Coordinates of C-alpha atoms and ligand atoms in Angstrom, one line a residue:
Chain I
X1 CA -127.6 73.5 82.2
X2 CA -126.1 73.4 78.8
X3 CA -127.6 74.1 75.4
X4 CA -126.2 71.3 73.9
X5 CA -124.1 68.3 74.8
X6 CA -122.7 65.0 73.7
X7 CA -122.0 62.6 76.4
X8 CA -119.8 59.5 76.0
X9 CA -120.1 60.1 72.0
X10 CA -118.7 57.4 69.9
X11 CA -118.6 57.1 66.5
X12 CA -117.4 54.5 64.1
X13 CA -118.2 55.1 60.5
X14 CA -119.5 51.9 58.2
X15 CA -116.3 50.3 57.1
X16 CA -114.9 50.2 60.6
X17 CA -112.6 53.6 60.9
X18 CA -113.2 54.8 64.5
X19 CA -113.9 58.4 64.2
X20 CA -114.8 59.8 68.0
X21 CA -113.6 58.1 70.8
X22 CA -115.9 58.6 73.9
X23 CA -116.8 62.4 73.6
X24 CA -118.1 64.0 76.8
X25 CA -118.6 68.0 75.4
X26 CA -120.6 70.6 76.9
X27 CA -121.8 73.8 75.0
X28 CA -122.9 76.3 77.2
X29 CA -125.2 79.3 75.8
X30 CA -123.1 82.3 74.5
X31 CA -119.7 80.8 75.0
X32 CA -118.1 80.6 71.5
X33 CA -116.7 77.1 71.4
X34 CA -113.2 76.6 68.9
X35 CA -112.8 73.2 67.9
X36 CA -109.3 71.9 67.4
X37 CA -107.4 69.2 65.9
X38 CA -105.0 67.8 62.9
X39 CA -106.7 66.8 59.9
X40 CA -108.8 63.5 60.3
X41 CA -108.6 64.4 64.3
X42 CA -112.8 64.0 64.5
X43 CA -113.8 67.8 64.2
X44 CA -116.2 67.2 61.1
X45 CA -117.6 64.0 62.6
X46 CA -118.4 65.8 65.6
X47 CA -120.1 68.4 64.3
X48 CA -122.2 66.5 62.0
X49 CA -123.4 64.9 65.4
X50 CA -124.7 67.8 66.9
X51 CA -127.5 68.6 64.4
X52 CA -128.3 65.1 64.0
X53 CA -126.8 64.2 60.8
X54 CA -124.6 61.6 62.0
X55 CA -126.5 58.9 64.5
X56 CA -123.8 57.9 67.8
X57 CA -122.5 54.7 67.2
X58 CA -122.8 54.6 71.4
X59 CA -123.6 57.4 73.8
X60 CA -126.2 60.1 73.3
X61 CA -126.7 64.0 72.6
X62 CA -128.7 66.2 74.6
X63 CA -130.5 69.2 73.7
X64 CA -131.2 71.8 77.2
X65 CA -130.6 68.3 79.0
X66 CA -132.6 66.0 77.3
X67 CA -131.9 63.2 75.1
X68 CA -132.8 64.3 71.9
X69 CA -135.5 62.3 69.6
X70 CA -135.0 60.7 66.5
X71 CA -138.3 60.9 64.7
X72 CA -138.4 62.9 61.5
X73 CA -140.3 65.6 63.6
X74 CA -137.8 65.7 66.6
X75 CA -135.1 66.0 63.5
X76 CA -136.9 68.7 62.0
X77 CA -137.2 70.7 65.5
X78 CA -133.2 70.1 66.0
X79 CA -132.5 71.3 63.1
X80 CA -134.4 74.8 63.5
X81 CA -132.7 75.3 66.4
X82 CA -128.7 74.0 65.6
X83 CA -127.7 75.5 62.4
X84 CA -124.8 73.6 60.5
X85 CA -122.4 75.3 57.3
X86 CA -120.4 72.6 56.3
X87 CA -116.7 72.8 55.2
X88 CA -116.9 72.9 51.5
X89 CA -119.7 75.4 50.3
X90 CA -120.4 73.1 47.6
X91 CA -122.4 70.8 49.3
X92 CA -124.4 73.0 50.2
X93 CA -125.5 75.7 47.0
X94 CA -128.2 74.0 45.2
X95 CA -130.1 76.7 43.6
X96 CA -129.8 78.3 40.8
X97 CA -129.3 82.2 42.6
X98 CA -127.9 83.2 45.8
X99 CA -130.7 85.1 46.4
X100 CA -133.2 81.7 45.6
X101 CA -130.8 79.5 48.0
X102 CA -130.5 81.7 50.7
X103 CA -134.6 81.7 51.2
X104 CA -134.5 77.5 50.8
X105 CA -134.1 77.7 55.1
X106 CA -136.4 80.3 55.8
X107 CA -138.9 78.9 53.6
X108 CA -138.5 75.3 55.3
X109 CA -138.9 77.4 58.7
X110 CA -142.3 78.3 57.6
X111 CA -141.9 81.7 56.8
X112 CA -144.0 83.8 54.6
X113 CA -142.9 85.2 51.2
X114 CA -142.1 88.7 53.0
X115 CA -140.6 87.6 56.0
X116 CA -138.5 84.6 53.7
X117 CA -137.3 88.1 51.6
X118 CA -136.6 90.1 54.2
X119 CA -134.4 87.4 56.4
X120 CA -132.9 86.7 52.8
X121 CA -132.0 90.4 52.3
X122 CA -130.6 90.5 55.8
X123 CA -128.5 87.9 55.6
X124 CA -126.8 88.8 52.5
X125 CA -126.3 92.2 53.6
X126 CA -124.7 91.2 56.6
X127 CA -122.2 88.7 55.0
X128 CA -121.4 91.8 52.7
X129 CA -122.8 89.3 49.3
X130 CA -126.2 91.9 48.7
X131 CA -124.6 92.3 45.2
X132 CA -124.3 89.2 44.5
X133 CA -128.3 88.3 45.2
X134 CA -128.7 88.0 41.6
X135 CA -125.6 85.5 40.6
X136 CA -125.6 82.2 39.8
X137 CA -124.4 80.1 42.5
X138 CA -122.1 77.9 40.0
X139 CA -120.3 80.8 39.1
X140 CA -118.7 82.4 42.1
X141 CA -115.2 82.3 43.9
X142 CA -114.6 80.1 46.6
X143 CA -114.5 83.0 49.1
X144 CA -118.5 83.7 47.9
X145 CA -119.6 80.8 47.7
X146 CA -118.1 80.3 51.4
X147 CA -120.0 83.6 52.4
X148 CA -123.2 82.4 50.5
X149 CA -123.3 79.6 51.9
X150 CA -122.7 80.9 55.6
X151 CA -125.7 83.7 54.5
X152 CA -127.9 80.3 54.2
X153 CA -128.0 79.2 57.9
X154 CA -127.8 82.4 59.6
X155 CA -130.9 83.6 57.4
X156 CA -132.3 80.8 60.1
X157 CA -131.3 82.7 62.9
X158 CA -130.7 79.3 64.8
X159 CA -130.2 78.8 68.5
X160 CA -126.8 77.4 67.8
X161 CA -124.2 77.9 64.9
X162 CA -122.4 75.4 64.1
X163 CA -119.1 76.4 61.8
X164 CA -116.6 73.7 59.8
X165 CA -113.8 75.9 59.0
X166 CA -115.0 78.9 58.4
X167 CA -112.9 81.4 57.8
X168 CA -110.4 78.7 55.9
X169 CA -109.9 80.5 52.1
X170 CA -111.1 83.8 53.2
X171 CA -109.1 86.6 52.4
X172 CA -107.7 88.2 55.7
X173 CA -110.4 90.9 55.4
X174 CA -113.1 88.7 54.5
X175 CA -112.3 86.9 57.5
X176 CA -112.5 90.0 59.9
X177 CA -115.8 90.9 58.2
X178 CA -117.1 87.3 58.6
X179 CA -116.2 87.3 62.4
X180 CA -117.8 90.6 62.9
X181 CA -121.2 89.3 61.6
X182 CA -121.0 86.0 63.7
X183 CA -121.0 88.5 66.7
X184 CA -123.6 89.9 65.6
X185 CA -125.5 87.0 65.3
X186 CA -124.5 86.3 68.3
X187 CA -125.3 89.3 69.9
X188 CA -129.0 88.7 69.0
X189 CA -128.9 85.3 70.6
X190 CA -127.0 82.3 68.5
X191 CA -124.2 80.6 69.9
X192 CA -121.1 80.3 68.1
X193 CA -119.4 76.5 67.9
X194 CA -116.7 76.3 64.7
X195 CA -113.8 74.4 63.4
X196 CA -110.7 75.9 62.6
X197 CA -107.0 75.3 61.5
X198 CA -106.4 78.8 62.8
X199 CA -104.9 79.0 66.3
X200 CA -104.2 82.9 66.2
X201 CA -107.9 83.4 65.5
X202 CA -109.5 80.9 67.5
X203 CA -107.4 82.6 70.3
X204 CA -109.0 86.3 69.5
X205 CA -112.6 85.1 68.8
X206 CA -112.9 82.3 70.9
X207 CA -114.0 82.0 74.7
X208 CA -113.8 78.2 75.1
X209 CA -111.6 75.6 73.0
X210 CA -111.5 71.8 73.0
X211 CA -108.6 70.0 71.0
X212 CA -109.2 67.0 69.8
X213 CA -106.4 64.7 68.5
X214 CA -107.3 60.6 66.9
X215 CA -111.3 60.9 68.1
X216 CA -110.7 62.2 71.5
X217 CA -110.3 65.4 73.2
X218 CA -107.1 65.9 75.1
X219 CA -107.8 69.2 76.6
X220 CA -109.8 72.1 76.8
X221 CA -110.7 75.2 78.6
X222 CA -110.8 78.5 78.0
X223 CA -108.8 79.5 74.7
X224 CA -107.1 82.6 76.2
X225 CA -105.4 80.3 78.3
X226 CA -105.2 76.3 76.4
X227 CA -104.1 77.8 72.8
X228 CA -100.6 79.6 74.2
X229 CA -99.8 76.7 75.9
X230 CA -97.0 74.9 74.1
X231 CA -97.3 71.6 76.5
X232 CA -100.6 71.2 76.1
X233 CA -101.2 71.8 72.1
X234 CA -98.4 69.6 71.4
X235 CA -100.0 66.7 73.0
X236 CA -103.1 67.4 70.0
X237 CA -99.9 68.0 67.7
X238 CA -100.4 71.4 67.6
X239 CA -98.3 74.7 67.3
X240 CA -98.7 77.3 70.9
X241 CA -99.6 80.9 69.5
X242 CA -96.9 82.9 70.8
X243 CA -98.7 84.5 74.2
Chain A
X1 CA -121.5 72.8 34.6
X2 CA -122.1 71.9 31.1
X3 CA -122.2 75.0 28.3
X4 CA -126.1 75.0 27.9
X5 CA -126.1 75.4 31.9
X6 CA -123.9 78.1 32.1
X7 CA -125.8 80.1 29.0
X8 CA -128.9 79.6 30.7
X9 CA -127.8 81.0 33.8
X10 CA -125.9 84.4 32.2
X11 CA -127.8 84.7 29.0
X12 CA -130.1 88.5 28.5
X13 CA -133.2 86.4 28.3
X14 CA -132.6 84.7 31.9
X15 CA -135.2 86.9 33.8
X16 CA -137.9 87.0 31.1
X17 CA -140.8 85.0 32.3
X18 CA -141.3 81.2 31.4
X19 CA -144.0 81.3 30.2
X20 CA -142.7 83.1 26.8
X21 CA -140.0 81.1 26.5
X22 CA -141.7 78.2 26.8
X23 CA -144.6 79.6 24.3
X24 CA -141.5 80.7 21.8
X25 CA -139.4 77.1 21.8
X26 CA -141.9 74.8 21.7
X27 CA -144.0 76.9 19.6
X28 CA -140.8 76.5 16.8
X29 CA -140.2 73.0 17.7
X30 CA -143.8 72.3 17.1
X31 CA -144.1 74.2 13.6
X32 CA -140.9 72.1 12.7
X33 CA -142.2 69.2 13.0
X34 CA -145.8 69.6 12.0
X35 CA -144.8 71.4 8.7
X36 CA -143.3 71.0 5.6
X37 CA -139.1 71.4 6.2
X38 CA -139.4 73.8 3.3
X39 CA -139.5 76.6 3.4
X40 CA -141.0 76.4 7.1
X41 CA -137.9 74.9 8.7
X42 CA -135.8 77.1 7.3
X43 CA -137.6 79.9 8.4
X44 CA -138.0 78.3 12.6
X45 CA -134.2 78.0 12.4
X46 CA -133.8 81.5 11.3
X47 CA -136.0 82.8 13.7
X48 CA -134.7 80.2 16.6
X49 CA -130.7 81.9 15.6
X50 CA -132.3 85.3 15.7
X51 CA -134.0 84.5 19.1
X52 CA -130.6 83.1 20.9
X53 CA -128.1 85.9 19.5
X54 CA -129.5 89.1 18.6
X55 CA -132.1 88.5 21.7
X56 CA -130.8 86.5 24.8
X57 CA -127.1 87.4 23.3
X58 CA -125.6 84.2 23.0
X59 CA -122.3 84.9 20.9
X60 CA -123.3 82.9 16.7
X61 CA -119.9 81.1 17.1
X62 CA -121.5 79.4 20.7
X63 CA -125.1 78.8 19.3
X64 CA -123.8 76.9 15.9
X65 CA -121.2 74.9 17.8
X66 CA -124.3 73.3 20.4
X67 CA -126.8 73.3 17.1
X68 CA -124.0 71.3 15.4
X69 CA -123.4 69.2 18.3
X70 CA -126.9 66.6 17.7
X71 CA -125.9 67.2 14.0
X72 CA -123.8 63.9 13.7
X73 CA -127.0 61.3 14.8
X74 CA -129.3 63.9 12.3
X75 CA -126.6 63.3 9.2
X76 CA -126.2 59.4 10.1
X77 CA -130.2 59.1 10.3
X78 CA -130.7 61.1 7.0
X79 CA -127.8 59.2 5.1
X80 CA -130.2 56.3 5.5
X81 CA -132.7 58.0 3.3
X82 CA -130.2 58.0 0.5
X83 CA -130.2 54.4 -0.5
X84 CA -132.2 51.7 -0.7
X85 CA -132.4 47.4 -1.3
X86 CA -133.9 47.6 -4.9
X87 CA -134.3 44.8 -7.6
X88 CA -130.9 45.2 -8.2
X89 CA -129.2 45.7 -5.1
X90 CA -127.9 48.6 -3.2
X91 CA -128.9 51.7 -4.7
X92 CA -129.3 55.6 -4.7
X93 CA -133.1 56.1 -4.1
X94 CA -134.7 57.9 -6.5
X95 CA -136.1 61.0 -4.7
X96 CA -133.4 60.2 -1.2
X97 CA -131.9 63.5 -1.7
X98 CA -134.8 65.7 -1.2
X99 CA -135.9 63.7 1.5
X100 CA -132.4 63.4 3.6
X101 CA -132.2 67.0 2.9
X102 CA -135.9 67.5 4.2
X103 CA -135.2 65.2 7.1
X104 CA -132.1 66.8 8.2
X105 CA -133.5 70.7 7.7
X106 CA -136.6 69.6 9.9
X107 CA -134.8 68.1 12.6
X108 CA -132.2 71.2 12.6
X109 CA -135.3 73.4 13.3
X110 CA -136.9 71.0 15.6
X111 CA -133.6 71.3 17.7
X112 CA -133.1 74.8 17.4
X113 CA -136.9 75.4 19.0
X114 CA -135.6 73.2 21.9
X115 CA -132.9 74.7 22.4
X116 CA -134.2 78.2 22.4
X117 CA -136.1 77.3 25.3
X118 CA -133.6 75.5 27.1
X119 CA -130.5 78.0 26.6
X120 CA -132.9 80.6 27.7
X121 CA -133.7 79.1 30.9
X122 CA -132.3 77.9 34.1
X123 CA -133.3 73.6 34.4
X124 CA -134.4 75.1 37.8
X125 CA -137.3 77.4 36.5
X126 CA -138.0 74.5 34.1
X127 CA -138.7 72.2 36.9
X128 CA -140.6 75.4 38.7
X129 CA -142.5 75.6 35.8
X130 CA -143.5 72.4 34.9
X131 CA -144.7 72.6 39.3
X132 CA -146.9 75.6 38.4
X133 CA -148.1 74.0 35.4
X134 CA -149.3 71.0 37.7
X135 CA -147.4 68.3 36.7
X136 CA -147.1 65.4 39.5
X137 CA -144.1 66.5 42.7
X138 CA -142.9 63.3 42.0
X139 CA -141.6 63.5 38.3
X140 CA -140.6 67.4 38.9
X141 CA -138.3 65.8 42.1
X142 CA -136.7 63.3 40.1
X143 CA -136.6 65.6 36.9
X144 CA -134.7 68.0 39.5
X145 CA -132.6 65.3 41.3
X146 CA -131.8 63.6 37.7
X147 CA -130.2 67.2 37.0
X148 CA -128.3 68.4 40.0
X149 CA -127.0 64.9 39.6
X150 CA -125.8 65.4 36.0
X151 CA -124.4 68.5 36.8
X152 CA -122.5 66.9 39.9
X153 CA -121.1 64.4 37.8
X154 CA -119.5 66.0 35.0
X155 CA -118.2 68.5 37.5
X156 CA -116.6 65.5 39.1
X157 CA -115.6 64.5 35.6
X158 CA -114.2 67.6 34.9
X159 CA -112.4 68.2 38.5
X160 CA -110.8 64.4 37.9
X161 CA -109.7 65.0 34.4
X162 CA -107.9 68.5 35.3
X163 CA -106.3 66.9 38.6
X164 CA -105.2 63.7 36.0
X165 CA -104.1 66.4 33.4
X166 CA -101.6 68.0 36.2
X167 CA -100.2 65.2 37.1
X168 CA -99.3 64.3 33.6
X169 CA -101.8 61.5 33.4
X170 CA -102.9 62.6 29.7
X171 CA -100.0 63.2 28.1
X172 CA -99.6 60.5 25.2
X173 CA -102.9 58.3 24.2
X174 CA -101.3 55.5 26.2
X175 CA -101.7 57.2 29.5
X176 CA -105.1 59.3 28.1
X177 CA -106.6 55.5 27.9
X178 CA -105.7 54.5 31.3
X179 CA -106.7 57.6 33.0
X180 CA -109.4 58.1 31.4
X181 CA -110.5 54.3 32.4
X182 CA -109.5 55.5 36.2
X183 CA -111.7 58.5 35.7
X184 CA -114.5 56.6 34.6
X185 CA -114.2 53.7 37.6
X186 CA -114.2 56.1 40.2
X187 CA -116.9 58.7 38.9
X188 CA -120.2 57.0 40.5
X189 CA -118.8 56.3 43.6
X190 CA -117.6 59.9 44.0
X191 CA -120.6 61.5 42.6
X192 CA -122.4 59.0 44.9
X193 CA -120.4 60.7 47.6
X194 CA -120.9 64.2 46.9
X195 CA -124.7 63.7 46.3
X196 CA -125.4 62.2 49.6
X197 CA -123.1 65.5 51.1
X198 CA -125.4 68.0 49.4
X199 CA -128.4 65.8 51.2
X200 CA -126.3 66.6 54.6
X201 CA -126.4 70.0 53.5
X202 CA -130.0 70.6 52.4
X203 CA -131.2 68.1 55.4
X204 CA -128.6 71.0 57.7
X205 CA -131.4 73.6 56.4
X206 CA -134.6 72.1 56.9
X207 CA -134.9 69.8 54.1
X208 CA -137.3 66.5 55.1
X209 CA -137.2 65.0 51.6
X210 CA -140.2 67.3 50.5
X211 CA -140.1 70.1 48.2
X212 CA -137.4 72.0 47.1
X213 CA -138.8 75.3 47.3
X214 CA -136.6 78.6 46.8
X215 CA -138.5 82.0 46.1
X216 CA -138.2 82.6 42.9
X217 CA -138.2 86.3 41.9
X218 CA -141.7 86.6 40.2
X219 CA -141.2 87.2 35.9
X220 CA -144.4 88.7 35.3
X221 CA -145.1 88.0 31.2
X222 CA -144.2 91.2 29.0
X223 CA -147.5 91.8 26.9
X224 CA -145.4 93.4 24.1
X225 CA -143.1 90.4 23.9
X226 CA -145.9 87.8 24.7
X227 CA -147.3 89.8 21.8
X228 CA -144.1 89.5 19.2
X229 CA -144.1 85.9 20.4
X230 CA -147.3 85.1 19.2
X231 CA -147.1 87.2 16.2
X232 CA -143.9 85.4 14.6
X233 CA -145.1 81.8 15.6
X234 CA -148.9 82.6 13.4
X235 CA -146.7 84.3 10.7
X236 CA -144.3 81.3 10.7
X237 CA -147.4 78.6 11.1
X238 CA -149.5 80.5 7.4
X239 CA -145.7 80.3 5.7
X240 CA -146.3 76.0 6.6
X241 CA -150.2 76.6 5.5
X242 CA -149.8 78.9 2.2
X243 CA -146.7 75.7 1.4
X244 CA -149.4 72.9 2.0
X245 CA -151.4 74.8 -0.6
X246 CA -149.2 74.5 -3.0
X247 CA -148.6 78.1 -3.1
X248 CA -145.0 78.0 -2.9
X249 CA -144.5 75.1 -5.2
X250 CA -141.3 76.3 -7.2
X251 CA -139.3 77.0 -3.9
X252 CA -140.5 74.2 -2.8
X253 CA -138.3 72.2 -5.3
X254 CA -135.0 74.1 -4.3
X255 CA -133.8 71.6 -2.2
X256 CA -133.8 68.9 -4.5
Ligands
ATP1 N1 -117.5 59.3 55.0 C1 -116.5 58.7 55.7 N2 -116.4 57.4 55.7 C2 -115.4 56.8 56.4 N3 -114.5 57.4 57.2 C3 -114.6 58.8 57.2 C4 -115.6 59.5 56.5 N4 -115.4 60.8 56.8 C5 -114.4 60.9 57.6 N5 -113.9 59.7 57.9 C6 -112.7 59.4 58.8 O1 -113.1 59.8 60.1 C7 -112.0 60.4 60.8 C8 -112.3 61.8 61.2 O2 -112.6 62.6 60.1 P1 -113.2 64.1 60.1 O3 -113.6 64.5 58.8 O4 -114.1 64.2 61.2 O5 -111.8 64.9 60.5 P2 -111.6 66.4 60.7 O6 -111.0 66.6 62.1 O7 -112.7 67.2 60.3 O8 -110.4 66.7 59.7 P3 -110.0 68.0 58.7 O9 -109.3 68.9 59.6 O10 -109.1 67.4 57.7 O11 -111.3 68.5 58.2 C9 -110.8 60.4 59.8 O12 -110.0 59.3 60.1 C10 -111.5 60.2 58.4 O13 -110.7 59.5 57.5
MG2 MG1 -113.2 68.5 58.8

């Protein structure tokens, strides 16, 4: 059965532009999932579905095969489990240190003080940001505040991670070093789901890809094989990686 | 990110504990406005000055331009003192100097005691403070909201008026006007739209609409500073006292 999955997902934002056209997506524990798509293709939209930000305009997401609920409490149990960085870090820094806005998710969670530090002190050390604890979260680059922001869910160690263009503005390294920690977090049990631009990468790092092109997917399978072929990605009006 | 946001973020004095800060500003402001301006003011805007450069290293050129800054509504408020509707007319009043003087060293110091507390410190801790110090969730909510929102619009602003200033868009006053008329139109609804995407993101981490809580590393209160603090506001508060007396009556004509 699959962790997590969106079944005849539509979506059609208020204002009447159709976003996701039908959506049947399955994400299957472990797999790392790369979403891809032009700009405006739906990848966003979808993702703000599967932790329950967006509501389906039709269709339904489940959660380990059922539907999920609604309520403020089923929210609040969806959220624990699906973790979601969104695509501008900015939207998402609200306190006045790294270190303080790390510990906002833990401390939601439930956690104590000590176990809040030490998941806050993990994270950042991890993302390679432990220096940083003390900054203001106003005043970093966008590659930090990125990496800050990405310390902020995984401090949650959720089920699933759900990525918008992560690596996008990362410096080549940071991007390595970024990708080495998401296996990591995988490795101790959180599966991977992210946006990208990048076909090269999502053709290292991922096992599975969908592409989506104008709300609907138009292909997917396993990203060794979908992102070098140059019939197929054209049809999302993407570029082949050269196998 | 306004100046004052930025200071209090960077400044020497950010990780001293509240509760100093808080005893040292509004200690000031209250001595400002409870005693005679002379020579009490004087001496809370001396002390404030000393407070935010030599102690929390704010650079004097920064600290006189944001004391200067409520200066404008002080000066137009005193100039009011200066005249009045007499028998015949419009005239200087009689004793207006020493009082526009009085009224405009008083609120000076009253600012600078304010100030000292909020350069010093984060609007954050304020709001955590003012939690500790049990005033309603509610108010310290909106107090925080109210901020964050603040600082999200004139980021906004400030995003808008550098992306206008590329494209050329305030080049002669001409232009400035009309941008600066597209700027204003479209702040809210962007602001609008970046607040309810910082909701998505806070909601992403758990967030039901409660509190906002973040640890805050703990500033335990430094006795020797808590000490200084209390020392200078007593010393500051017999200067007002000794004045009232009449002890200090020759300086106290200086002004005029
Ligand atoms: N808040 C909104 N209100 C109305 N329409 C929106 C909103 N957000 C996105 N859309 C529209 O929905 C469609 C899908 O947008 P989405 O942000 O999901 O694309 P995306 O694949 O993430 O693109 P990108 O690669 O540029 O991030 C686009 O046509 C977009 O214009
Ligand atoms: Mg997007």
């Amino acid at each position: 059965m699959s962790l997590l999955a969106a079944e005849a997902l539509t979506y059609v934002y208020p204002g009447g532009v159709p976003a996701l056209d039908a959506i049947d997506l399955e994400i299957a524990r472990g797999r790392r999932l790369a979403v891809l798509g032009p700009n405006g293709a739906g990848k966003t939209t979808l993702l703000l579905h599967l932790n329950g930000t967006l509501r389906p305009t039709t269709g339904r997401i489940l959660l380990e095969g059922a539907a999920v609920d609604w309520s403020r409490a089923g929210l609040s149990a969806w959220r624990r489990r699906v973790g979601l960085v969104l695509q501008d870090a900015d939207d998402q820094l609200f306190a006045p240190t790294v270190f303080e806005d790390v510990s906002f998710g833990p401390l939601n969670l439930g956690l104590g003080e000590a176990e809040a530090k030490a998941r806050v002190e993990e994270a950042l050390t991890a993302l390679g940001i432990a220096d940083l604890a003390g900054r203001a979260t106003h005043m970093l680059s966008f590659g930090q505040k990125k990496r800050a922001a990405i310390a902020g869910a995984i401090a949650m160690r959720p089920e699933i991670l759900l990525l918008d263009e992560p690596t996008a503005g990362l410096d080549a390294r940071s991007a390595r070093r970024l990708l080495a920690t998401l296996e990591e977090l995988e490795a101790r049990g959180t599966t991977l789901v992210f946006t990208t631009h990048d076909v090269a990468m999502a053709h290292r790092f991922a096992h599975d890809a969908v592409l989506f092109a104008d709300g609907r997917i138009v292909a997917r399978g396993p990203a060794s094989e979908l992102l070098v072929d140059a019939e197929v990605m054209d049809r999302a009006g993407l570029d082949a990686v050269e196998g | 990110m306004t100046p004052i946001d930025r200071i209090a973020a960077t400044n020497r004095w950010r990780d001293h504990s509240i509760t100093e800060k808080a005893l040292l500003g509004l200690g000031l402001l209250g001595l400002a406005l409870t005693t005679p301006p002379w020579p009490t003011a004087v001496a809370v805007l001396a002390v404030a000055t000393l407070a935010v450069t030599r102690g929390a290293g704010v650079p004097v050129r920064v600290w006189v331009k944001i004391l200067a800054a409520p200066l404008g509504f002080v000066l137009t408020g005193a100039a009011t003192l200066l005249i009045e509707l007499g028998p015949h007319g419009i005239g200087f009043a009689a004793d207006g100097l020493p009082r526009a003087a009085g009224l405009t060293l008083r609120a000076t110091a009253a600012v600078s005691g304010l100030l000292t507390l909020t350069l010093t410190t984060p609007a954050t801790d304020l709001v955590a403070g003012l939690r500790r110090w049990k005033v309603p969730a509610e108010i310290v909510e909106i107090a925080l909201l109210t901020h964050r929102f603040l600082l999200l619009a004139g980021d906004t602003a400030s995003a808008m008026h550098t992306a206008q200033t590329a494209r050329l868009g305030h080049v002669d006053w001409r232009r400035r006007i009309r941008s600066t008329g597209l700027l204003a139109a479209n702040l809210l609804p962007r602001t609008l739209d970046r607040a309810r995407r910082l909701e998505t993101g806070l909601a992403a981490r758990g967030w039901n609409g409660a509190s906002l809580a973040v640890l805050t590393p703990k500033r335990p209160v430094s006795p020797r500073r808590l000490a200084a603090i209390v020392a200078t506001l007593a010393a500051l508060a017999a200067l007002g006292l000794a004045d009232a007396d009449g002890l200090l009556p020759m300086l106290g004509m200086l002004p005029a």
